[in-house]
């Protein structure tokens, strides 16, 4: 299928597809462990429910479904040659705590729509529906990854790491806040930890990975543009830190005798902000913070906090971590405290493949041609011939999948840029444009693939 043929589709199909995506985002938002909010973590009963629903929608779009050994939900539209590699399209269905309804989810649902639009059904005169097939030399596979956020076990990208074959058996001992290990959770979910390697794919099985995602910052909104090509995804490290002091009477302990762990940790959190905020594309966030024993009349004897550290380049990020570590030594030394840390997540920066950046750019350009799904006049002041390219400080499954194949990403405008929050939003019109751009990107890749 060529881009031109896609262009001949009735433009309303993209809007209809976007309406279905938005309605399904609302439906998935109701599958939560916390009524009134959206929280859906890895290997939870809610995870099982959304996988079942996504599988139903995949089958309804003509895909052959299976849940893999890591709890990822997959849907395949095979090529005519059953040995042909596949282009993977997708994102994740897990959420952070008290999430919005689009982060990850919208990318999975858009992928299903794109595959529905692109598939071919050969004429079958017997009256029986012929099985749907990919119109390209490669198959199309929708991936709904099981854990991108790491909201339950701290370690992010568990589902996509299993697919990339970079699983580390040490992760089985990670614990959730209730003390349940990842191994116990997997068993309870019905997975066999001994078979996780079966989820791994070989590079030769894949043509690449394409993902559509809302932007999780305000850049596109500020520029008045709906879509962007992603150039790279930030590298990330996550740490759990513990500060140890001495718990003593709040009234009876003079200041010069105190070893207050909470104050040491507080200084550390401020140091993270001071160090990171002055460096380009380095972002440090302390998002969890607890004091123990946690009583009003006891000087805190222990404090625990998290650090999420990101950078455009792995080396810069690591240099900043060394700087933060030295600063923590100074602070804790001065306050007669001890500190130690455990690293729970480490993912390298991911640079999107030039060819996939090109086809995503072509996809965005195609949304501007006359007869496109949504009137190009809503595109604001952006220069259509030159799609905007953005660096993603937010993490995505492509960071893991990049270990085995090329990655490309499409961002959609997010009003105000709020994300990881219930107010997260994307408009129907931008999702319609995104579906068209993604479908066109796949069609362009199909044409490129045939040429090579
Ligand atoms: C996931 O969205 C992350 O960037 O942490
Ligand atoms: Mn996401
Ligand atoms: Mn997220």
CSV table of C-alpha atoms and ligand atoms in Angstrom, one decimal:
chain,number,residue,atom,x,y,z
A,1,UNK,CA,0.0,0.0,0.0
A,2,UNK,CA,1.3,3.4,-0.9
A,3,UNK,CA,0.8,6.7,0.9
A,4,UNK,CA,-1.2,7.8,-2.1
A,5,UNK,CA,-3.6,5.0,-1.6
A,6,UNK,CA,-4.0,5.9,2.0
A,7,UNK,CA,-4.7,9.5,0.9
A,8,UNK,CA,-7.6,8.2,-1.1
A,9,UNK,CA,-9.3,6.9,2.0
A,10,UNK,CA,-12.4,8.8,3.0
A,11,UNK,CA,-10.9,11.4,5.4
A,12,UNK,CA,-13.7,10.7,7.9
A,13,UNK,CA,-12.2,7.3,8.7
A,14,UNK,CA,-9.4,8.9,10.7
A,15,UNK,CA,-11.9,10.9,12.7
A,16,UNK,CA,-14.0,7.8,13.3
A,17,UNK,CA,-10.9,5.9,14.4
A,18,UNK,CA,-10.0,8.7,16.7
A,19,UNK,CA,-13.5,8.7,18.2
A,20,UNK,CA,-13.1,5.0,18.9
A,21,UNK,CA,-9.7,5.6,20.5
A,22,UNK,CA,-11.0,8.4,22.8
A,23,UNK,CA,-14.0,6.3,23.9
A,24,UNK,CA,-11.7,3.3,24.6
A,25,UNK,CA,-9.4,5.5,26.6
A,26,UNK,CA,-12.4,6.4,28.7
A,27,UNK,CA,-13.3,2.7,29.0
A,28,UNK,CA,-9.8,1.7,30.1
A,29,UNK,CA,-9.8,4.6,32.6
A,30,UNK,CA,-12.5,2.7,34.5
A,31,UNK,CA,-10.3,-0.2,35.1
A,32,UNK,CA,-8.4,0.9,38.2
A,33,UNK,CA,-7.4,-0.3,41.7
A,34,UNK,CA,-8.4,3.1,43.2
A,35,UNK,CA,-12.0,4.1,42.6
A,36,UNK,CA,-12.3,7.7,41.5
A,37,UNK,CA,-8.7,7.7,40.2
A,38,UNK,CA,-6.7,5.8,37.6
A,39,UNK,CA,-4.0,3.4,39.0
A,40,UNK,CA,-3.2,0.3,37.1
A,41,UNK,CA,0.1,-1.4,37.9
A,42,UNK,CA,2.1,-4.3,36.6
A,43,UNK,CA,0.7,-7.8,37.2
A,44,UNK,CA,-2.4,-6.5,39.1
A,45,UNK,CA,-5.9,-7.8,38.5
A,46,UNK,CA,-6.5,-4.6,36.5
A,47,UNK,CA,-3.6,-5.5,34.3
A,48,UNK,CA,-5.2,-8.8,33.5
A,49,UNK,CA,-8.5,-7.0,32.7
A,50,UNK,CA,-7.1,-4.4,30.3
A,51,UNK,CA,-5.1,-7.1,28.5
A,52,UNK,CA,-8.3,-9.1,28.0
A,53,UNK,CA,-10.1,-6.0,26.7
A,54,UNK,CA,-7.2,-5.0,24.4
A,55,UNK,CA,-7.0,-8.5,23.1
A,56,UNK,CA,-10.8,-8.3,22.2
A,57,UNK,CA,-10.2,-5.0,20.4
A,58,UNK,CA,-7.2,-6.4,18.5
A,59,UNK,CA,-9.2,-9.5,17.4
A,60,UNK,CA,-12.0,-7.3,16.3
A,61,UNK,CA,-9.5,-5.4,14.1
A,62,UNK,CA,-8.4,-8.7,12.5
A,63,UNK,CA,-5.3,-9.4,14.6
A,64,UNK,CA,-4.1,-12.8,16.0
A,65,UNK,CA,-3.6,-12.3,19.7
A,66,UNK,CA,-1.5,-13.7,22.5
A,67,UNK,CA,-0.2,-12.7,25.9
A,68,UNK,CA,3.5,-13.3,26.1
A,69,UNK,CA,5.6,-14.7,29.0
A,70,UNK,CA,6.1,-11.2,30.5
A,71,UNK,CA,2.4,-10.2,30.5
A,72,UNK,CA,2.6,-8.1,27.3
A,73,UNK,CA,-0.5,-8.3,25.1
A,74,UNK,CA,0.3,-8.7,21.4
A,75,UNK,CA,-1.7,-8.7,18.3
A,76,UNK,CA,-0.3,-9.8,14.9
A,77,UNK,CA,-1.3,-9.0,11.4
A,78,UNK,CA,1.0,-11.4,9.4
A,79,UNK,CA,2.6,-10.7,6.1
A,80,UNK,CA,1.9,-13.1,3.2
A,81,UNK,CA,5.3,-14.7,4.0
A,82,UNK,CA,4.9,-16.2,7.5
A,83,UNK,CA,8.7,-15.9,7.9
A,84,UNK,CA,8.7,-12.2,7.3
A,85,UNK,CA,9.8,-9.9,10.1
A,86,UNK,CA,7.3,-7.5,11.7
A,87,UNK,CA,7.0,-3.8,12.3
A,88,UNK,CA,6.0,-3.4,16.0
A,89,UNK,CA,3.6,-0.6,16.8
A,90,UNK,CA,2.5,0.1,20.3
A,91,UNK,CA,3.0,1.5,23.8
A,92,UNK,CA,2.0,0.5,27.3
A,93,UNK,CA,-1.3,-0.1,29.3
A,94,UNK,CA,0.1,0.4,32.8
A,95,UNK,CA,-0.2,3.7,34.6
A,96,UNK,CA,1.5,5.7,37.3
A,97,UNK,CA,-0.5,6.2,40.6
A,98,UNK,CA,-3.4,8.6,40.1
A,99,UNK,CA,-2.7,8.9,36.4
A,100,UNK,CA,-4.3,10.5,33.4
A,101,UNK,CA,-6.0,8.3,30.8
A,102,UNK,CA,-3.8,8.8,27.7
A,103,UNK,CA,-0.1,8.2,28.7
A,104,UNK,CA,0.7,5.0,26.8
A,105,UNK,CA,-2.9,3.9,26.4
A,106,UNK,CA,-3.6,6.2,23.5
A,107,UNK,CA,-0.6,4.8,21.6
A,108,UNK,CA,-1.8,1.2,21.9
A,109,UNK,CA,-5.3,2.1,20.8
A,110,UNK,CA,-4.0,4.2,17.9
A,111,UNK,CA,-1.8,1.3,16.8
A,112,UNK,CA,-4.8,-1.0,16.6
A,113,UNK,CA,-6.6,1.6,14.5
A,114,UNK,CA,-3.6,2.0,12.2
A,115,UNK,CA,-3.4,-1.7,11.6
A,116,UNK,CA,-7.1,-1.9,11.0
A,117,UNK,CA,-6.8,0.8,8.3
A,118,UNK,CA,-3.8,-0.7,6.6
A,119,UNK,CA,-4.8,-4.3,6.4
A,120,UNK,CA,-5.8,-6.1,3.3
A,121,UNK,CA,-8.4,-8.8,2.9
A,122,UNK,CA,-7.9,-10.9,-0.2
A,123,UNK,CA,-11.0,-11.5,-2.3
A,124,UNK,CA,-12.5,-14.8,-1.3
A,125,UNK,CA,-15.2,-16.1,-3.5
A,126,UNK,CA,-16.2,-18.9,-1.1
A,127,UNK,CA,-18.1,-16.4,1.0
A,128,UNK,CA,-15.9,-17.0,4.0
A,129,UNK,CA,-13.9,-14.0,5.3
A,130,UNK,CA,-10.3,-14.4,4.2
A,131,UNK,CA,-7.8,-13.8,7.0
A,132,UNK,CA,-6.6,-10.2,7.2
A,133,UNK,CA,-3.0,-9.7,6.0
A,134,UNK,CA,-0.4,-7.0,6.1
A,135,UNK,CA,-0.1,-5.2,2.7
A,136,UNK,CA,3.6,-4.9,3.2
A,137,UNK,CA,6.7,-7.1,2.9
A,138,UNK,CA,6.6,-7.2,6.7
A,139,UNK,CA,3.9,-8.1,9.2
A,140,UNK,CA,2.4,-5.6,11.6
A,141,UNK,CA,2.3,-6.3,15.3
A,142,UNK,CA,0.6,-4.3,18.0
A,143,UNK,CA,2.3,-4.4,21.4
A,144,UNK,CA,0.6,-3.4,24.6
A,145,UNK,CA,3.5,-3.4,27.0
A,146,UNK,CA,2.8,-4.5,30.6
A,147,UNK,CA,5.0,-2.2,32.5
A,148,UNK,CA,6.6,1.0,31.3
A,149,UNK,CA,6.1,3.2,34.3
A,150,UNK,CA,7.7,1.0,37.0
A,151,UNK,CA,5.0,2.3,39.4
A,152,UNK,CA,4.9,-1.0,41.4
A,153,UNK,CA,8.4,-2.3,41.6
A,154,UNK,CA,10.5,0.9,41.0
A,155,UNK,CA,12.2,-0.7,37.9
A,156,UNK,CA,10.6,0.7,34.8
A,157,UNK,CA,10.3,-0.9,31.3
A,158,UNK,CA,9.8,-4.5,32.6
A,159,UNK,CA,7.5,-5.6,29.8
A,160,UNK,CA,9.6,-4.1,26.9
A,161,UNK,CA,12.9,-5.3,28.5
A,162,UNK,CA,11.6,-8.9,28.4
A,163,UNK,CA,10.8,-8.4,24.7
A,164,UNK,CA,14.2,-7.0,24.2
A,165,UNK,CA,15.8,-10.0,25.8
A,166,UNK,CA,17.6,-7.8,28.4
A,167,UNK,CA,15.8,-9.2,31.4
A,168,UNK,CA,17.9,-9.4,34.6
A,169,UNK,CA,16.9,-12.3,37.0
A,170,UNK,CA,17.9,-10.0,39.9
A,171,UNK,CA,14.7,-8.1,39.2
A,172,UNK,CA,12.6,-11.0,40.5
A,173,UNK,CA,13.5,-10.0,44.0
A,174,UNK,CA,12.3,-6.4,43.6
A,175,UNK,CA,9.5,-5.7,46.1
A,176,UNK,CA,6.4,-3.6,45.8
A,177,UNK,CA,5.3,-1.3,48.7
A,178,UNK,CA,3.5,-4.3,50.3
A,179,UNK,CA,6.6,-6.5,50.3
A,180,UNK,CA,5.3,-8.7,47.4
A,181,UNK,CA,8.2,-9.7,45.2
A,182,UNK,CA,8.1,-9.5,41.4
A,183,UNK,CA,8.4,-13.3,41.3
A,184,UNK,CA,5.4,-13.7,43.6
A,185,UNK,CA,3.4,-11.2,41.6
A,186,UNK,CA,4.2,-13.0,38.4
A,187,UNK,CA,3.1,-16.4,39.8
A,188,UNK,CA,-0.1,-14.9,41.1
A,189,UNK,CA,-0.8,-13.3,37.7
A,190,UNK,CA,-0.4,-16.8,36.1
A,191,UNK,CA,3.1,-16.3,34.5
A,192,UNK,CA,6.0,-18.7,34.9
A,193,UNK,CA,9.1,-16.7,35.9
A,194,UNK,CA,11.2,-19.5,34.5
A,195,UNK,CA,9.9,-18.9,31.1
A,196,UNK,CA,10.3,-15.1,30.8
A,197,UNK,CA,13.0,-15.5,28.2
A,198,UNK,CA,10.3,-16.8,25.8
A,199,UNK,CA,9.1,-13.2,25.5
A,200,UNK,CA,12.4,-12.2,24.0
A,201,UNK,CA,12.5,-11.4,20.3
A,202,UNK,CA,15.5,-11.6,18.0
A,203,UNK,CA,16.6,-8.6,16.0
A,204,UNK,CA,15.9,-10.5,12.8
A,205,UNK,CA,12.2,-10.8,13.7
A,206,UNK,CA,11.7,-7.1,13.7
A,207,UNK,CA,11.8,-4.3,11.1
A,208,UNK,CA,11.5,-1.6,13.8
A,209,UNK,CA,9.3,-0.2,16.5
A,210,UNK,CA,7.0,2.8,16.1
A,211,UNK,CA,5.1,4.5,18.9
A,212,UNK,CA,2.7,7.4,19.1
A,213,UNK,CA,2.5,9.1,22.5
A,214,UNK,CA,1.2,12.3,24.0
A,215,UNK,CA,3.9,14.8,24.6
A,216,UNK,CA,4.4,15.1,28.4
A,217,UNK,CA,5.4,18.7,28.3
A,218,UNK,CA,4.2,22.0,26.9
A,219,UNK,CA,6.4,22.4,23.8
A,220,UNK,CA,3.9,21.6,21.0
A,221,UNK,CA,1.1,23.5,22.8
A,222,UNK,CA,3.3,26.5,23.0
A,223,UNK,CA,4.2,26.3,19.3
A,224,UNK,CA,0.6,25.8,18.3
A,225,UNK,CA,1.5,22.5,16.5
A,226,UNK,CA,-0.3,19.2,16.8
A,227,UNK,CA,2.5,16.7,16.0
A,228,UNK,CA,6.2,16.2,16.3
A,229,UNK,CA,8.9,13.8,15.3
A,230,UNK,CA,10.9,12.5,18.4
A,231,UNK,CA,14.6,12.7,18.0
A,232,UNK,CA,15.7,10.9,21.1
A,233,UNK,CA,14.6,9.7,24.5
A,234,UNK,CA,16.4,10.7,27.7
A,235,UNK,CA,18.5,8.2,29.6
A,236,UNK,CA,17.3,7.5,33.1
A,237,UNK,CA,18.5,6.2,36.4
A,238,UNK,CA,16.4,5.7,39.5
A,239,UNK,CA,17.7,5.4,43.1
A,240,UNK,CA,16.2,4.6,46.4
A,241,UNK,CA,18.2,6.4,49.1
A,242,UNK,CA,18.3,5.9,52.9
A,243,UNK,CA,19.6,8.4,55.4
A,244,UNK,CA,20.4,7.1,58.9
A,245,UNK,CA,20.6,9.3,62.0
A,246,UNK,CA,19.2,8.9,65.5
A,247,UNK,CA,15.6,8.9,66.7
A,248,UNK,CA,15.4,10.9,70.0
A,249,UNK,CA,13.0,12.9,72.1
A,250,UNK,CA,11.8,16.0,70.3
A,251,UNK,CA,11.7,18.0,73.5
A,252,UNK,CA,14.7,16.8,75.3
A,253,UNK,CA,17.4,16.7,72.6
A,254,UNK,CA,19.4,19.9,72.1
A,255,UNK,CA,20.1,20.9,68.5
A,256,UNK,CA,23.8,20.2,68.8
A,257,UNK,CA,23.1,16.6,69.8
A,258,UNK,CA,20.6,15.9,67.0
A,259,UNK,CA,21.3,13.6,64.1
A,260,UNK,CA,18.1,14.4,62.2
A,261,UNK,CA,17.8,12.2,59.1
A,262,UNK,CA,14.8,14.1,57.7
A,263,UNK,CA,16.8,17.4,57.6
A,264,UNK,CA,19.7,15.7,55.9
A,265,UNK,CA,17.4,14.2,53.3
A,266,UNK,CA,15.7,17.6,52.8
A,267,UNK,CA,19.1,19.3,52.2
A,268,UNK,CA,19.8,16.5,49.7
A,269,UNK,CA,16.6,17.1,47.8
A,270,UNK,CA,17.4,20.8,47.6
A,271,UNK,CA,20.9,19.9,46.4
A,272,UNK,CA,19.4,17.8,43.6
A,273,UNK,CA,17.4,20.7,42.4
A,274,UNK,CA,20.3,23.1,42.6
A,275,UNK,CA,22.7,20.8,40.7
A,276,UNK,CA,20.3,19.7,38.0
A,277,UNK,CA,18.4,22.9,37.3
A,278,UNK,CA,21.6,24.6,36.1
A,279,UNK,CA,22.5,22.0,33.5
A,280,UNK,CA,21.1,21.5,30.0
A,281,UNK,CA,18.6,18.6,29.7
A,282,UNK,CA,19.5,17.1,33.1
A,283,UNK,CA,16.5,16.6,35.3
A,284,UNK,CA,16.5,15.3,38.8
A,285,UNK,CA,13.3,14.7,40.8
A,286,UNK,CA,12.7,13.5,44.4
A,287,UNK,CA,9.2,12.1,44.2
A,288,UNK,CA,9.0,9.9,47.3
A,289,UNK,CA,10.0,11.1,50.7
A,290,UNK,CA,9.4,9.5,54.1
A,291,UNK,CA,10.6,10.0,57.7
A,292,UNK,CA,10.7,7.3,60.4
A,293,UNK,CA,9.5,6.5,62.9
A,294,UNK,CA,7.1,9.3,61.7
A,295,UNK,CA,6.0,10.7,65.0
A,296,UNK,CA,5.4,14.4,65.8
A,297,UNK,CA,7.5,14.3,69.0
A,298,UNK,CA,10.5,12.2,67.8
A,299,UNK,CA,13.5,13.5,65.9
A,300,UNK,CA,13.5,11.4,62.7
A,301,UNK,CA,16.0,8.7,62.9
A,302,UNK,CA,15.7,7.5,59.3
A,303,UNK,CA,14.6,9.1,56.1
A,304,UNK,CA,14.0,7.4,52.7
A,305,UNK,CA,13.6,9.1,49.4
A,306,UNK,CA,13.7,8.4,45.7
A,307,UNK,CA,15.7,10.1,43.0
A,308,UNK,CA,14.7,10.0,39.3
A,309,UNK,CA,17.6,11.3,37.2
A,310,UNK,CA,17.5,11.9,33.5
A,311,UNK,CA,19.7,13.3,30.8
A,312,UNK,CA,20.0,13.6,27.1
A,313,UNK,CA,23.3,11.7,27.2
A,314,UNK,CA,24.3,8.9,29.5
A,315,UNK,CA,27.7,10.3,30.3
A,316,UNK,CA,26.4,13.7,31.4
A,317,UNK,CA,23.7,12.0,33.6
A,318,UNK,CA,26.4,9.8,35.2
A,319,UNK,CA,28.7,12.8,35.8
A,320,UNK,CA,25.8,14.6,37.5
A,321,UNK,CA,25.1,11.5,39.7
A,322,UNK,CA,28.7,11.6,40.8
A,323,UNK,CA,28.3,15.3,41.7
A,324,UNK,CA,25.1,14.6,43.7
A,325,UNK,CA,26.8,11.7,45.5
A,326,UNK,CA,29.7,14.0,46.5
A,327,UNK,CA,27.2,16.6,47.7
A,328,UNK,CA,25.4,13.9,49.8
A,329,UNK,CA,28.7,12.9,51.4
A,330,UNK,CA,29.3,16.5,52.4
A,331,UNK,CA,25.8,17.1,53.7
A,332,UNK,CA,25.6,13.8,55.7
A,333,UNK,CA,29.2,14.2,57.0
A,334,UNK,CA,28.4,17.7,58.3
A,335,UNK,CA,25.2,16.4,60.0
A,336,UNK,CA,26.8,13.2,61.3
A,337,UNK,CA,24.4,11.0,59.3
A,338,UNK,CA,25.1,8.0,57.1
A,339,UNK,CA,23.6,7.4,53.7
A,340,UNK,CA,23.3,4.5,51.3
A,341,UNK,CA,21.5,3.9,48.0
A,342,UNK,CA,20.2,1.2,45.8
A,343,UNK,CA,19.9,1.7,42.1
A,344,UNK,CA,16.6,0.2,40.8
A,345,UNK,CA,16.5,1.3,37.2
A,346,UNK,CA,19.1,2.2,34.6
A,347,UNK,CA,18.2,2.8,30.9
A,348,UNK,CA,20.4,4.3,28.3
A,349,UNK,CA,19.4,7.3,26.1
A,350,UNK,CA,17.7,6.2,22.9
A,351,UNK,CA,18.4,7.9,19.6
A,352,UNK,CA,15.6,7.4,17.1
A,353,UNK,CA,16.7,5.8,13.9
A,354,UNK,CA,17.1,8.4,11.0
A,355,UNK,CA,14.9,6.3,8.6
A,356,UNK,CA,12.1,6.1,11.2
A,357,UNK,CA,12.4,9.8,12.0
A,358,UNK,CA,12.1,10.5,8.2
A,359,UNK,CA,9.0,8.3,7.8
A,360,UNK,CA,7.3,9.9,10.8
A,361,UNK,CA,8.2,13.3,9.4
A,362,UNK,CA,6.6,12.2,6.1
A,363,UNK,CA,3.6,11.0,8.0
A,364,UNK,CA,3.2,14.4,9.6
A,365,UNK,CA,3.6,16.2,6.3
A,366,UNK,CA,0.8,14.0,4.8
A,367,UNK,CA,-1.6,15.3,7.3
A,368,UNK,CA,-1.4,18.7,5.6
A,369,UNK,CA,-2.3,17.7,2.1
A,370,UNK,CA,-5.8,18.7,0.9
A,371,UNK,CA,-8.3,16.1,1.8
A,372,UNK,CA,-6.5,15.1,4.9
A,373,UNK,CA,-8.4,13.8,7.8
A,374,UNK,CA,-8.6,17.1,9.7
A,375,UNK,CA,-8.5,20.5,8.1
A,376,UNK,CA,-4.9,21.6,7.9
A,377,UNK,CA,-6.0,25.1,9.0
A,378,UNK,CA,-5.9,24.0,12.7
A,379,UNK,CA,-2.2,23.5,12.4
A,380,UNK,CA,-1.4,26.9,13.7
A,381,UNK,CA,1.8,28.6,12.9
A,382,UNK,CA,4.0,25.6,12.4
A,383,UNK,CA,5.9,25.2,9.1
A,384,UNK,CA,4.2,22.1,7.6
A,385,UNK,CA,7.1,21.3,5.3
A,386,UNK,CA,9.4,21.0,8.2
A,387,UNK,CA,7.8,19.0,11.0
A,388,UNK,CA,9.0,19.9,14.5
A,389,UNK,CA,11.5,17.6,16.1
A,390,UNK,CA,11.5,17.2,19.9
A,391,UNK,CA,13.8,15.5,22.5
A,392,UNK,CA,11.7,13.4,24.9
A,393,UNK,CA,12.7,13.9,28.6
A,394,UNK,CA,9.9,11.4,29.4
A,395,UNK,CA,10.7,7.7,29.2
A,396,UNK,CA,9.1,5.3,26.7
A,397,UNK,CA,9.2,1.6,25.8
A,398,UNK,CA,11.4,2.3,22.9
A,399,UNK,CA,14.3,2.8,25.4
A,400,UNK,CA,14.2,-1.0,26.0
A,401,UNK,CA,13.2,-2.1,22.5
A,402,UNK,CA,16.0,0.0,21.0
A,403,UNK,CA,18.4,-2.8,22.2
A,404,UNK,CA,17.1,-5.1,19.4
A,405,UNK,CA,15.6,-2.8,16.7
A,406,UNK,CA,15.3,0.7,15.3
A,407,UNK,CA,12.8,3.0,17.1
A,408,UNK,CA,10.7,5.9,15.9
A,409,UNK,CA,8.2,8.0,17.8
A,410,UNK,CA,5.4,10.5,17.0
A,411,UNK,CA,4.3,13.0,19.7
A,412,UNK,CA,0.9,14.5,19.9
A,413,UNK,CA,0.1,17.9,21.5
A,414,UNK,CA,-0.9,17.9,25.1
A,415,UNK,CA,-2.7,21.0,26.2
A,416,UNK,CA,-0.6,22.7,29.0
A,417,UNK,CA,1.7,19.7,28.9
A,418,UNK,CA,0.4,18.1,32.1
A,419,UNK,CA,0.9,14.4,32.4
A,420,UNK,CA,1.2,11.8,35.2
A,421,UNK,CA,-1.9,13.6,36.5
A,422,UNK,CA,-5.7,13.2,36.0
A,423,UNK,CA,-5.8,16.4,33.9
A,424,UNK,CA,-3.7,14.9,31.2
A,425,UNK,CA,-5.4,15.6,27.8
A,426,UNK,CA,-5.2,15.3,24.1
A,427,UNK,CA,-7.8,16.5,21.6
A,428,UNK,CA,-9.9,14.3,19.3
A,429,UNK,CA,-8.6,16.3,16.3
A,430,UNK,CA,-4.9,15.7,17.2
A,431,UNK,CA,-5.5,12.0,17.7
A,432,UNK,CA,-7.2,11.9,14.3
A,433,UNK,CA,-4.1,13.7,12.8
A,434,UNK,CA,-1.9,11.3,14.8
A,435,UNK,CA,-3.6,8.2,13.4
A,436,UNK,CA,-3.2,9.5,9.9
A,437,UNK,CA,0.4,10.4,10.4
A,438,UNK,CA,1.2,7.1,11.9
A,439,UNK,CA,-0.6,5.2,9.2
A,440,UNK,CA,1.2,7.2,6.5
A,441,UNK,CA,4.5,6.7,8.3
A,442,UNK,CA,4.0,2.9,8.1
A,443,UNK,CA,3.0,3.1,4.5
A,444,UNK,CA,6.2,5.1,3.7
A,445,UNK,CA,8.2,2.5,5.5
A,446,UNK,CA,6.5,-0.2,3.5
A,447,UNK,CA,7.5,1.5,0.3
A,448,UNK,CA,11.1,2.1,1.5
A,449,UNK,CA,11.3,-1.6,2.6
A,450,UNK,CA,10.2,-2.8,-0.8
A,451,UNK,CA,12.9,-0.6,-2.5
A,452,UNK,CA,15.8,-1.9,-0.4
B,1,LIG,C1,7.4,7.5,32.3
B,1,LIG,O1,6.5,8.0,31.8
B,1,LIG,C2,8.6,8.2,32.7
B,1,LIG,O2,9.1,9.0,32.0
B,1,LIG,O3,9.0,8.0,33.9
B,2,LIG,MN1,4.2,6.5,28.6
B,3,LIG,MN1,4.3,7.8,32.0
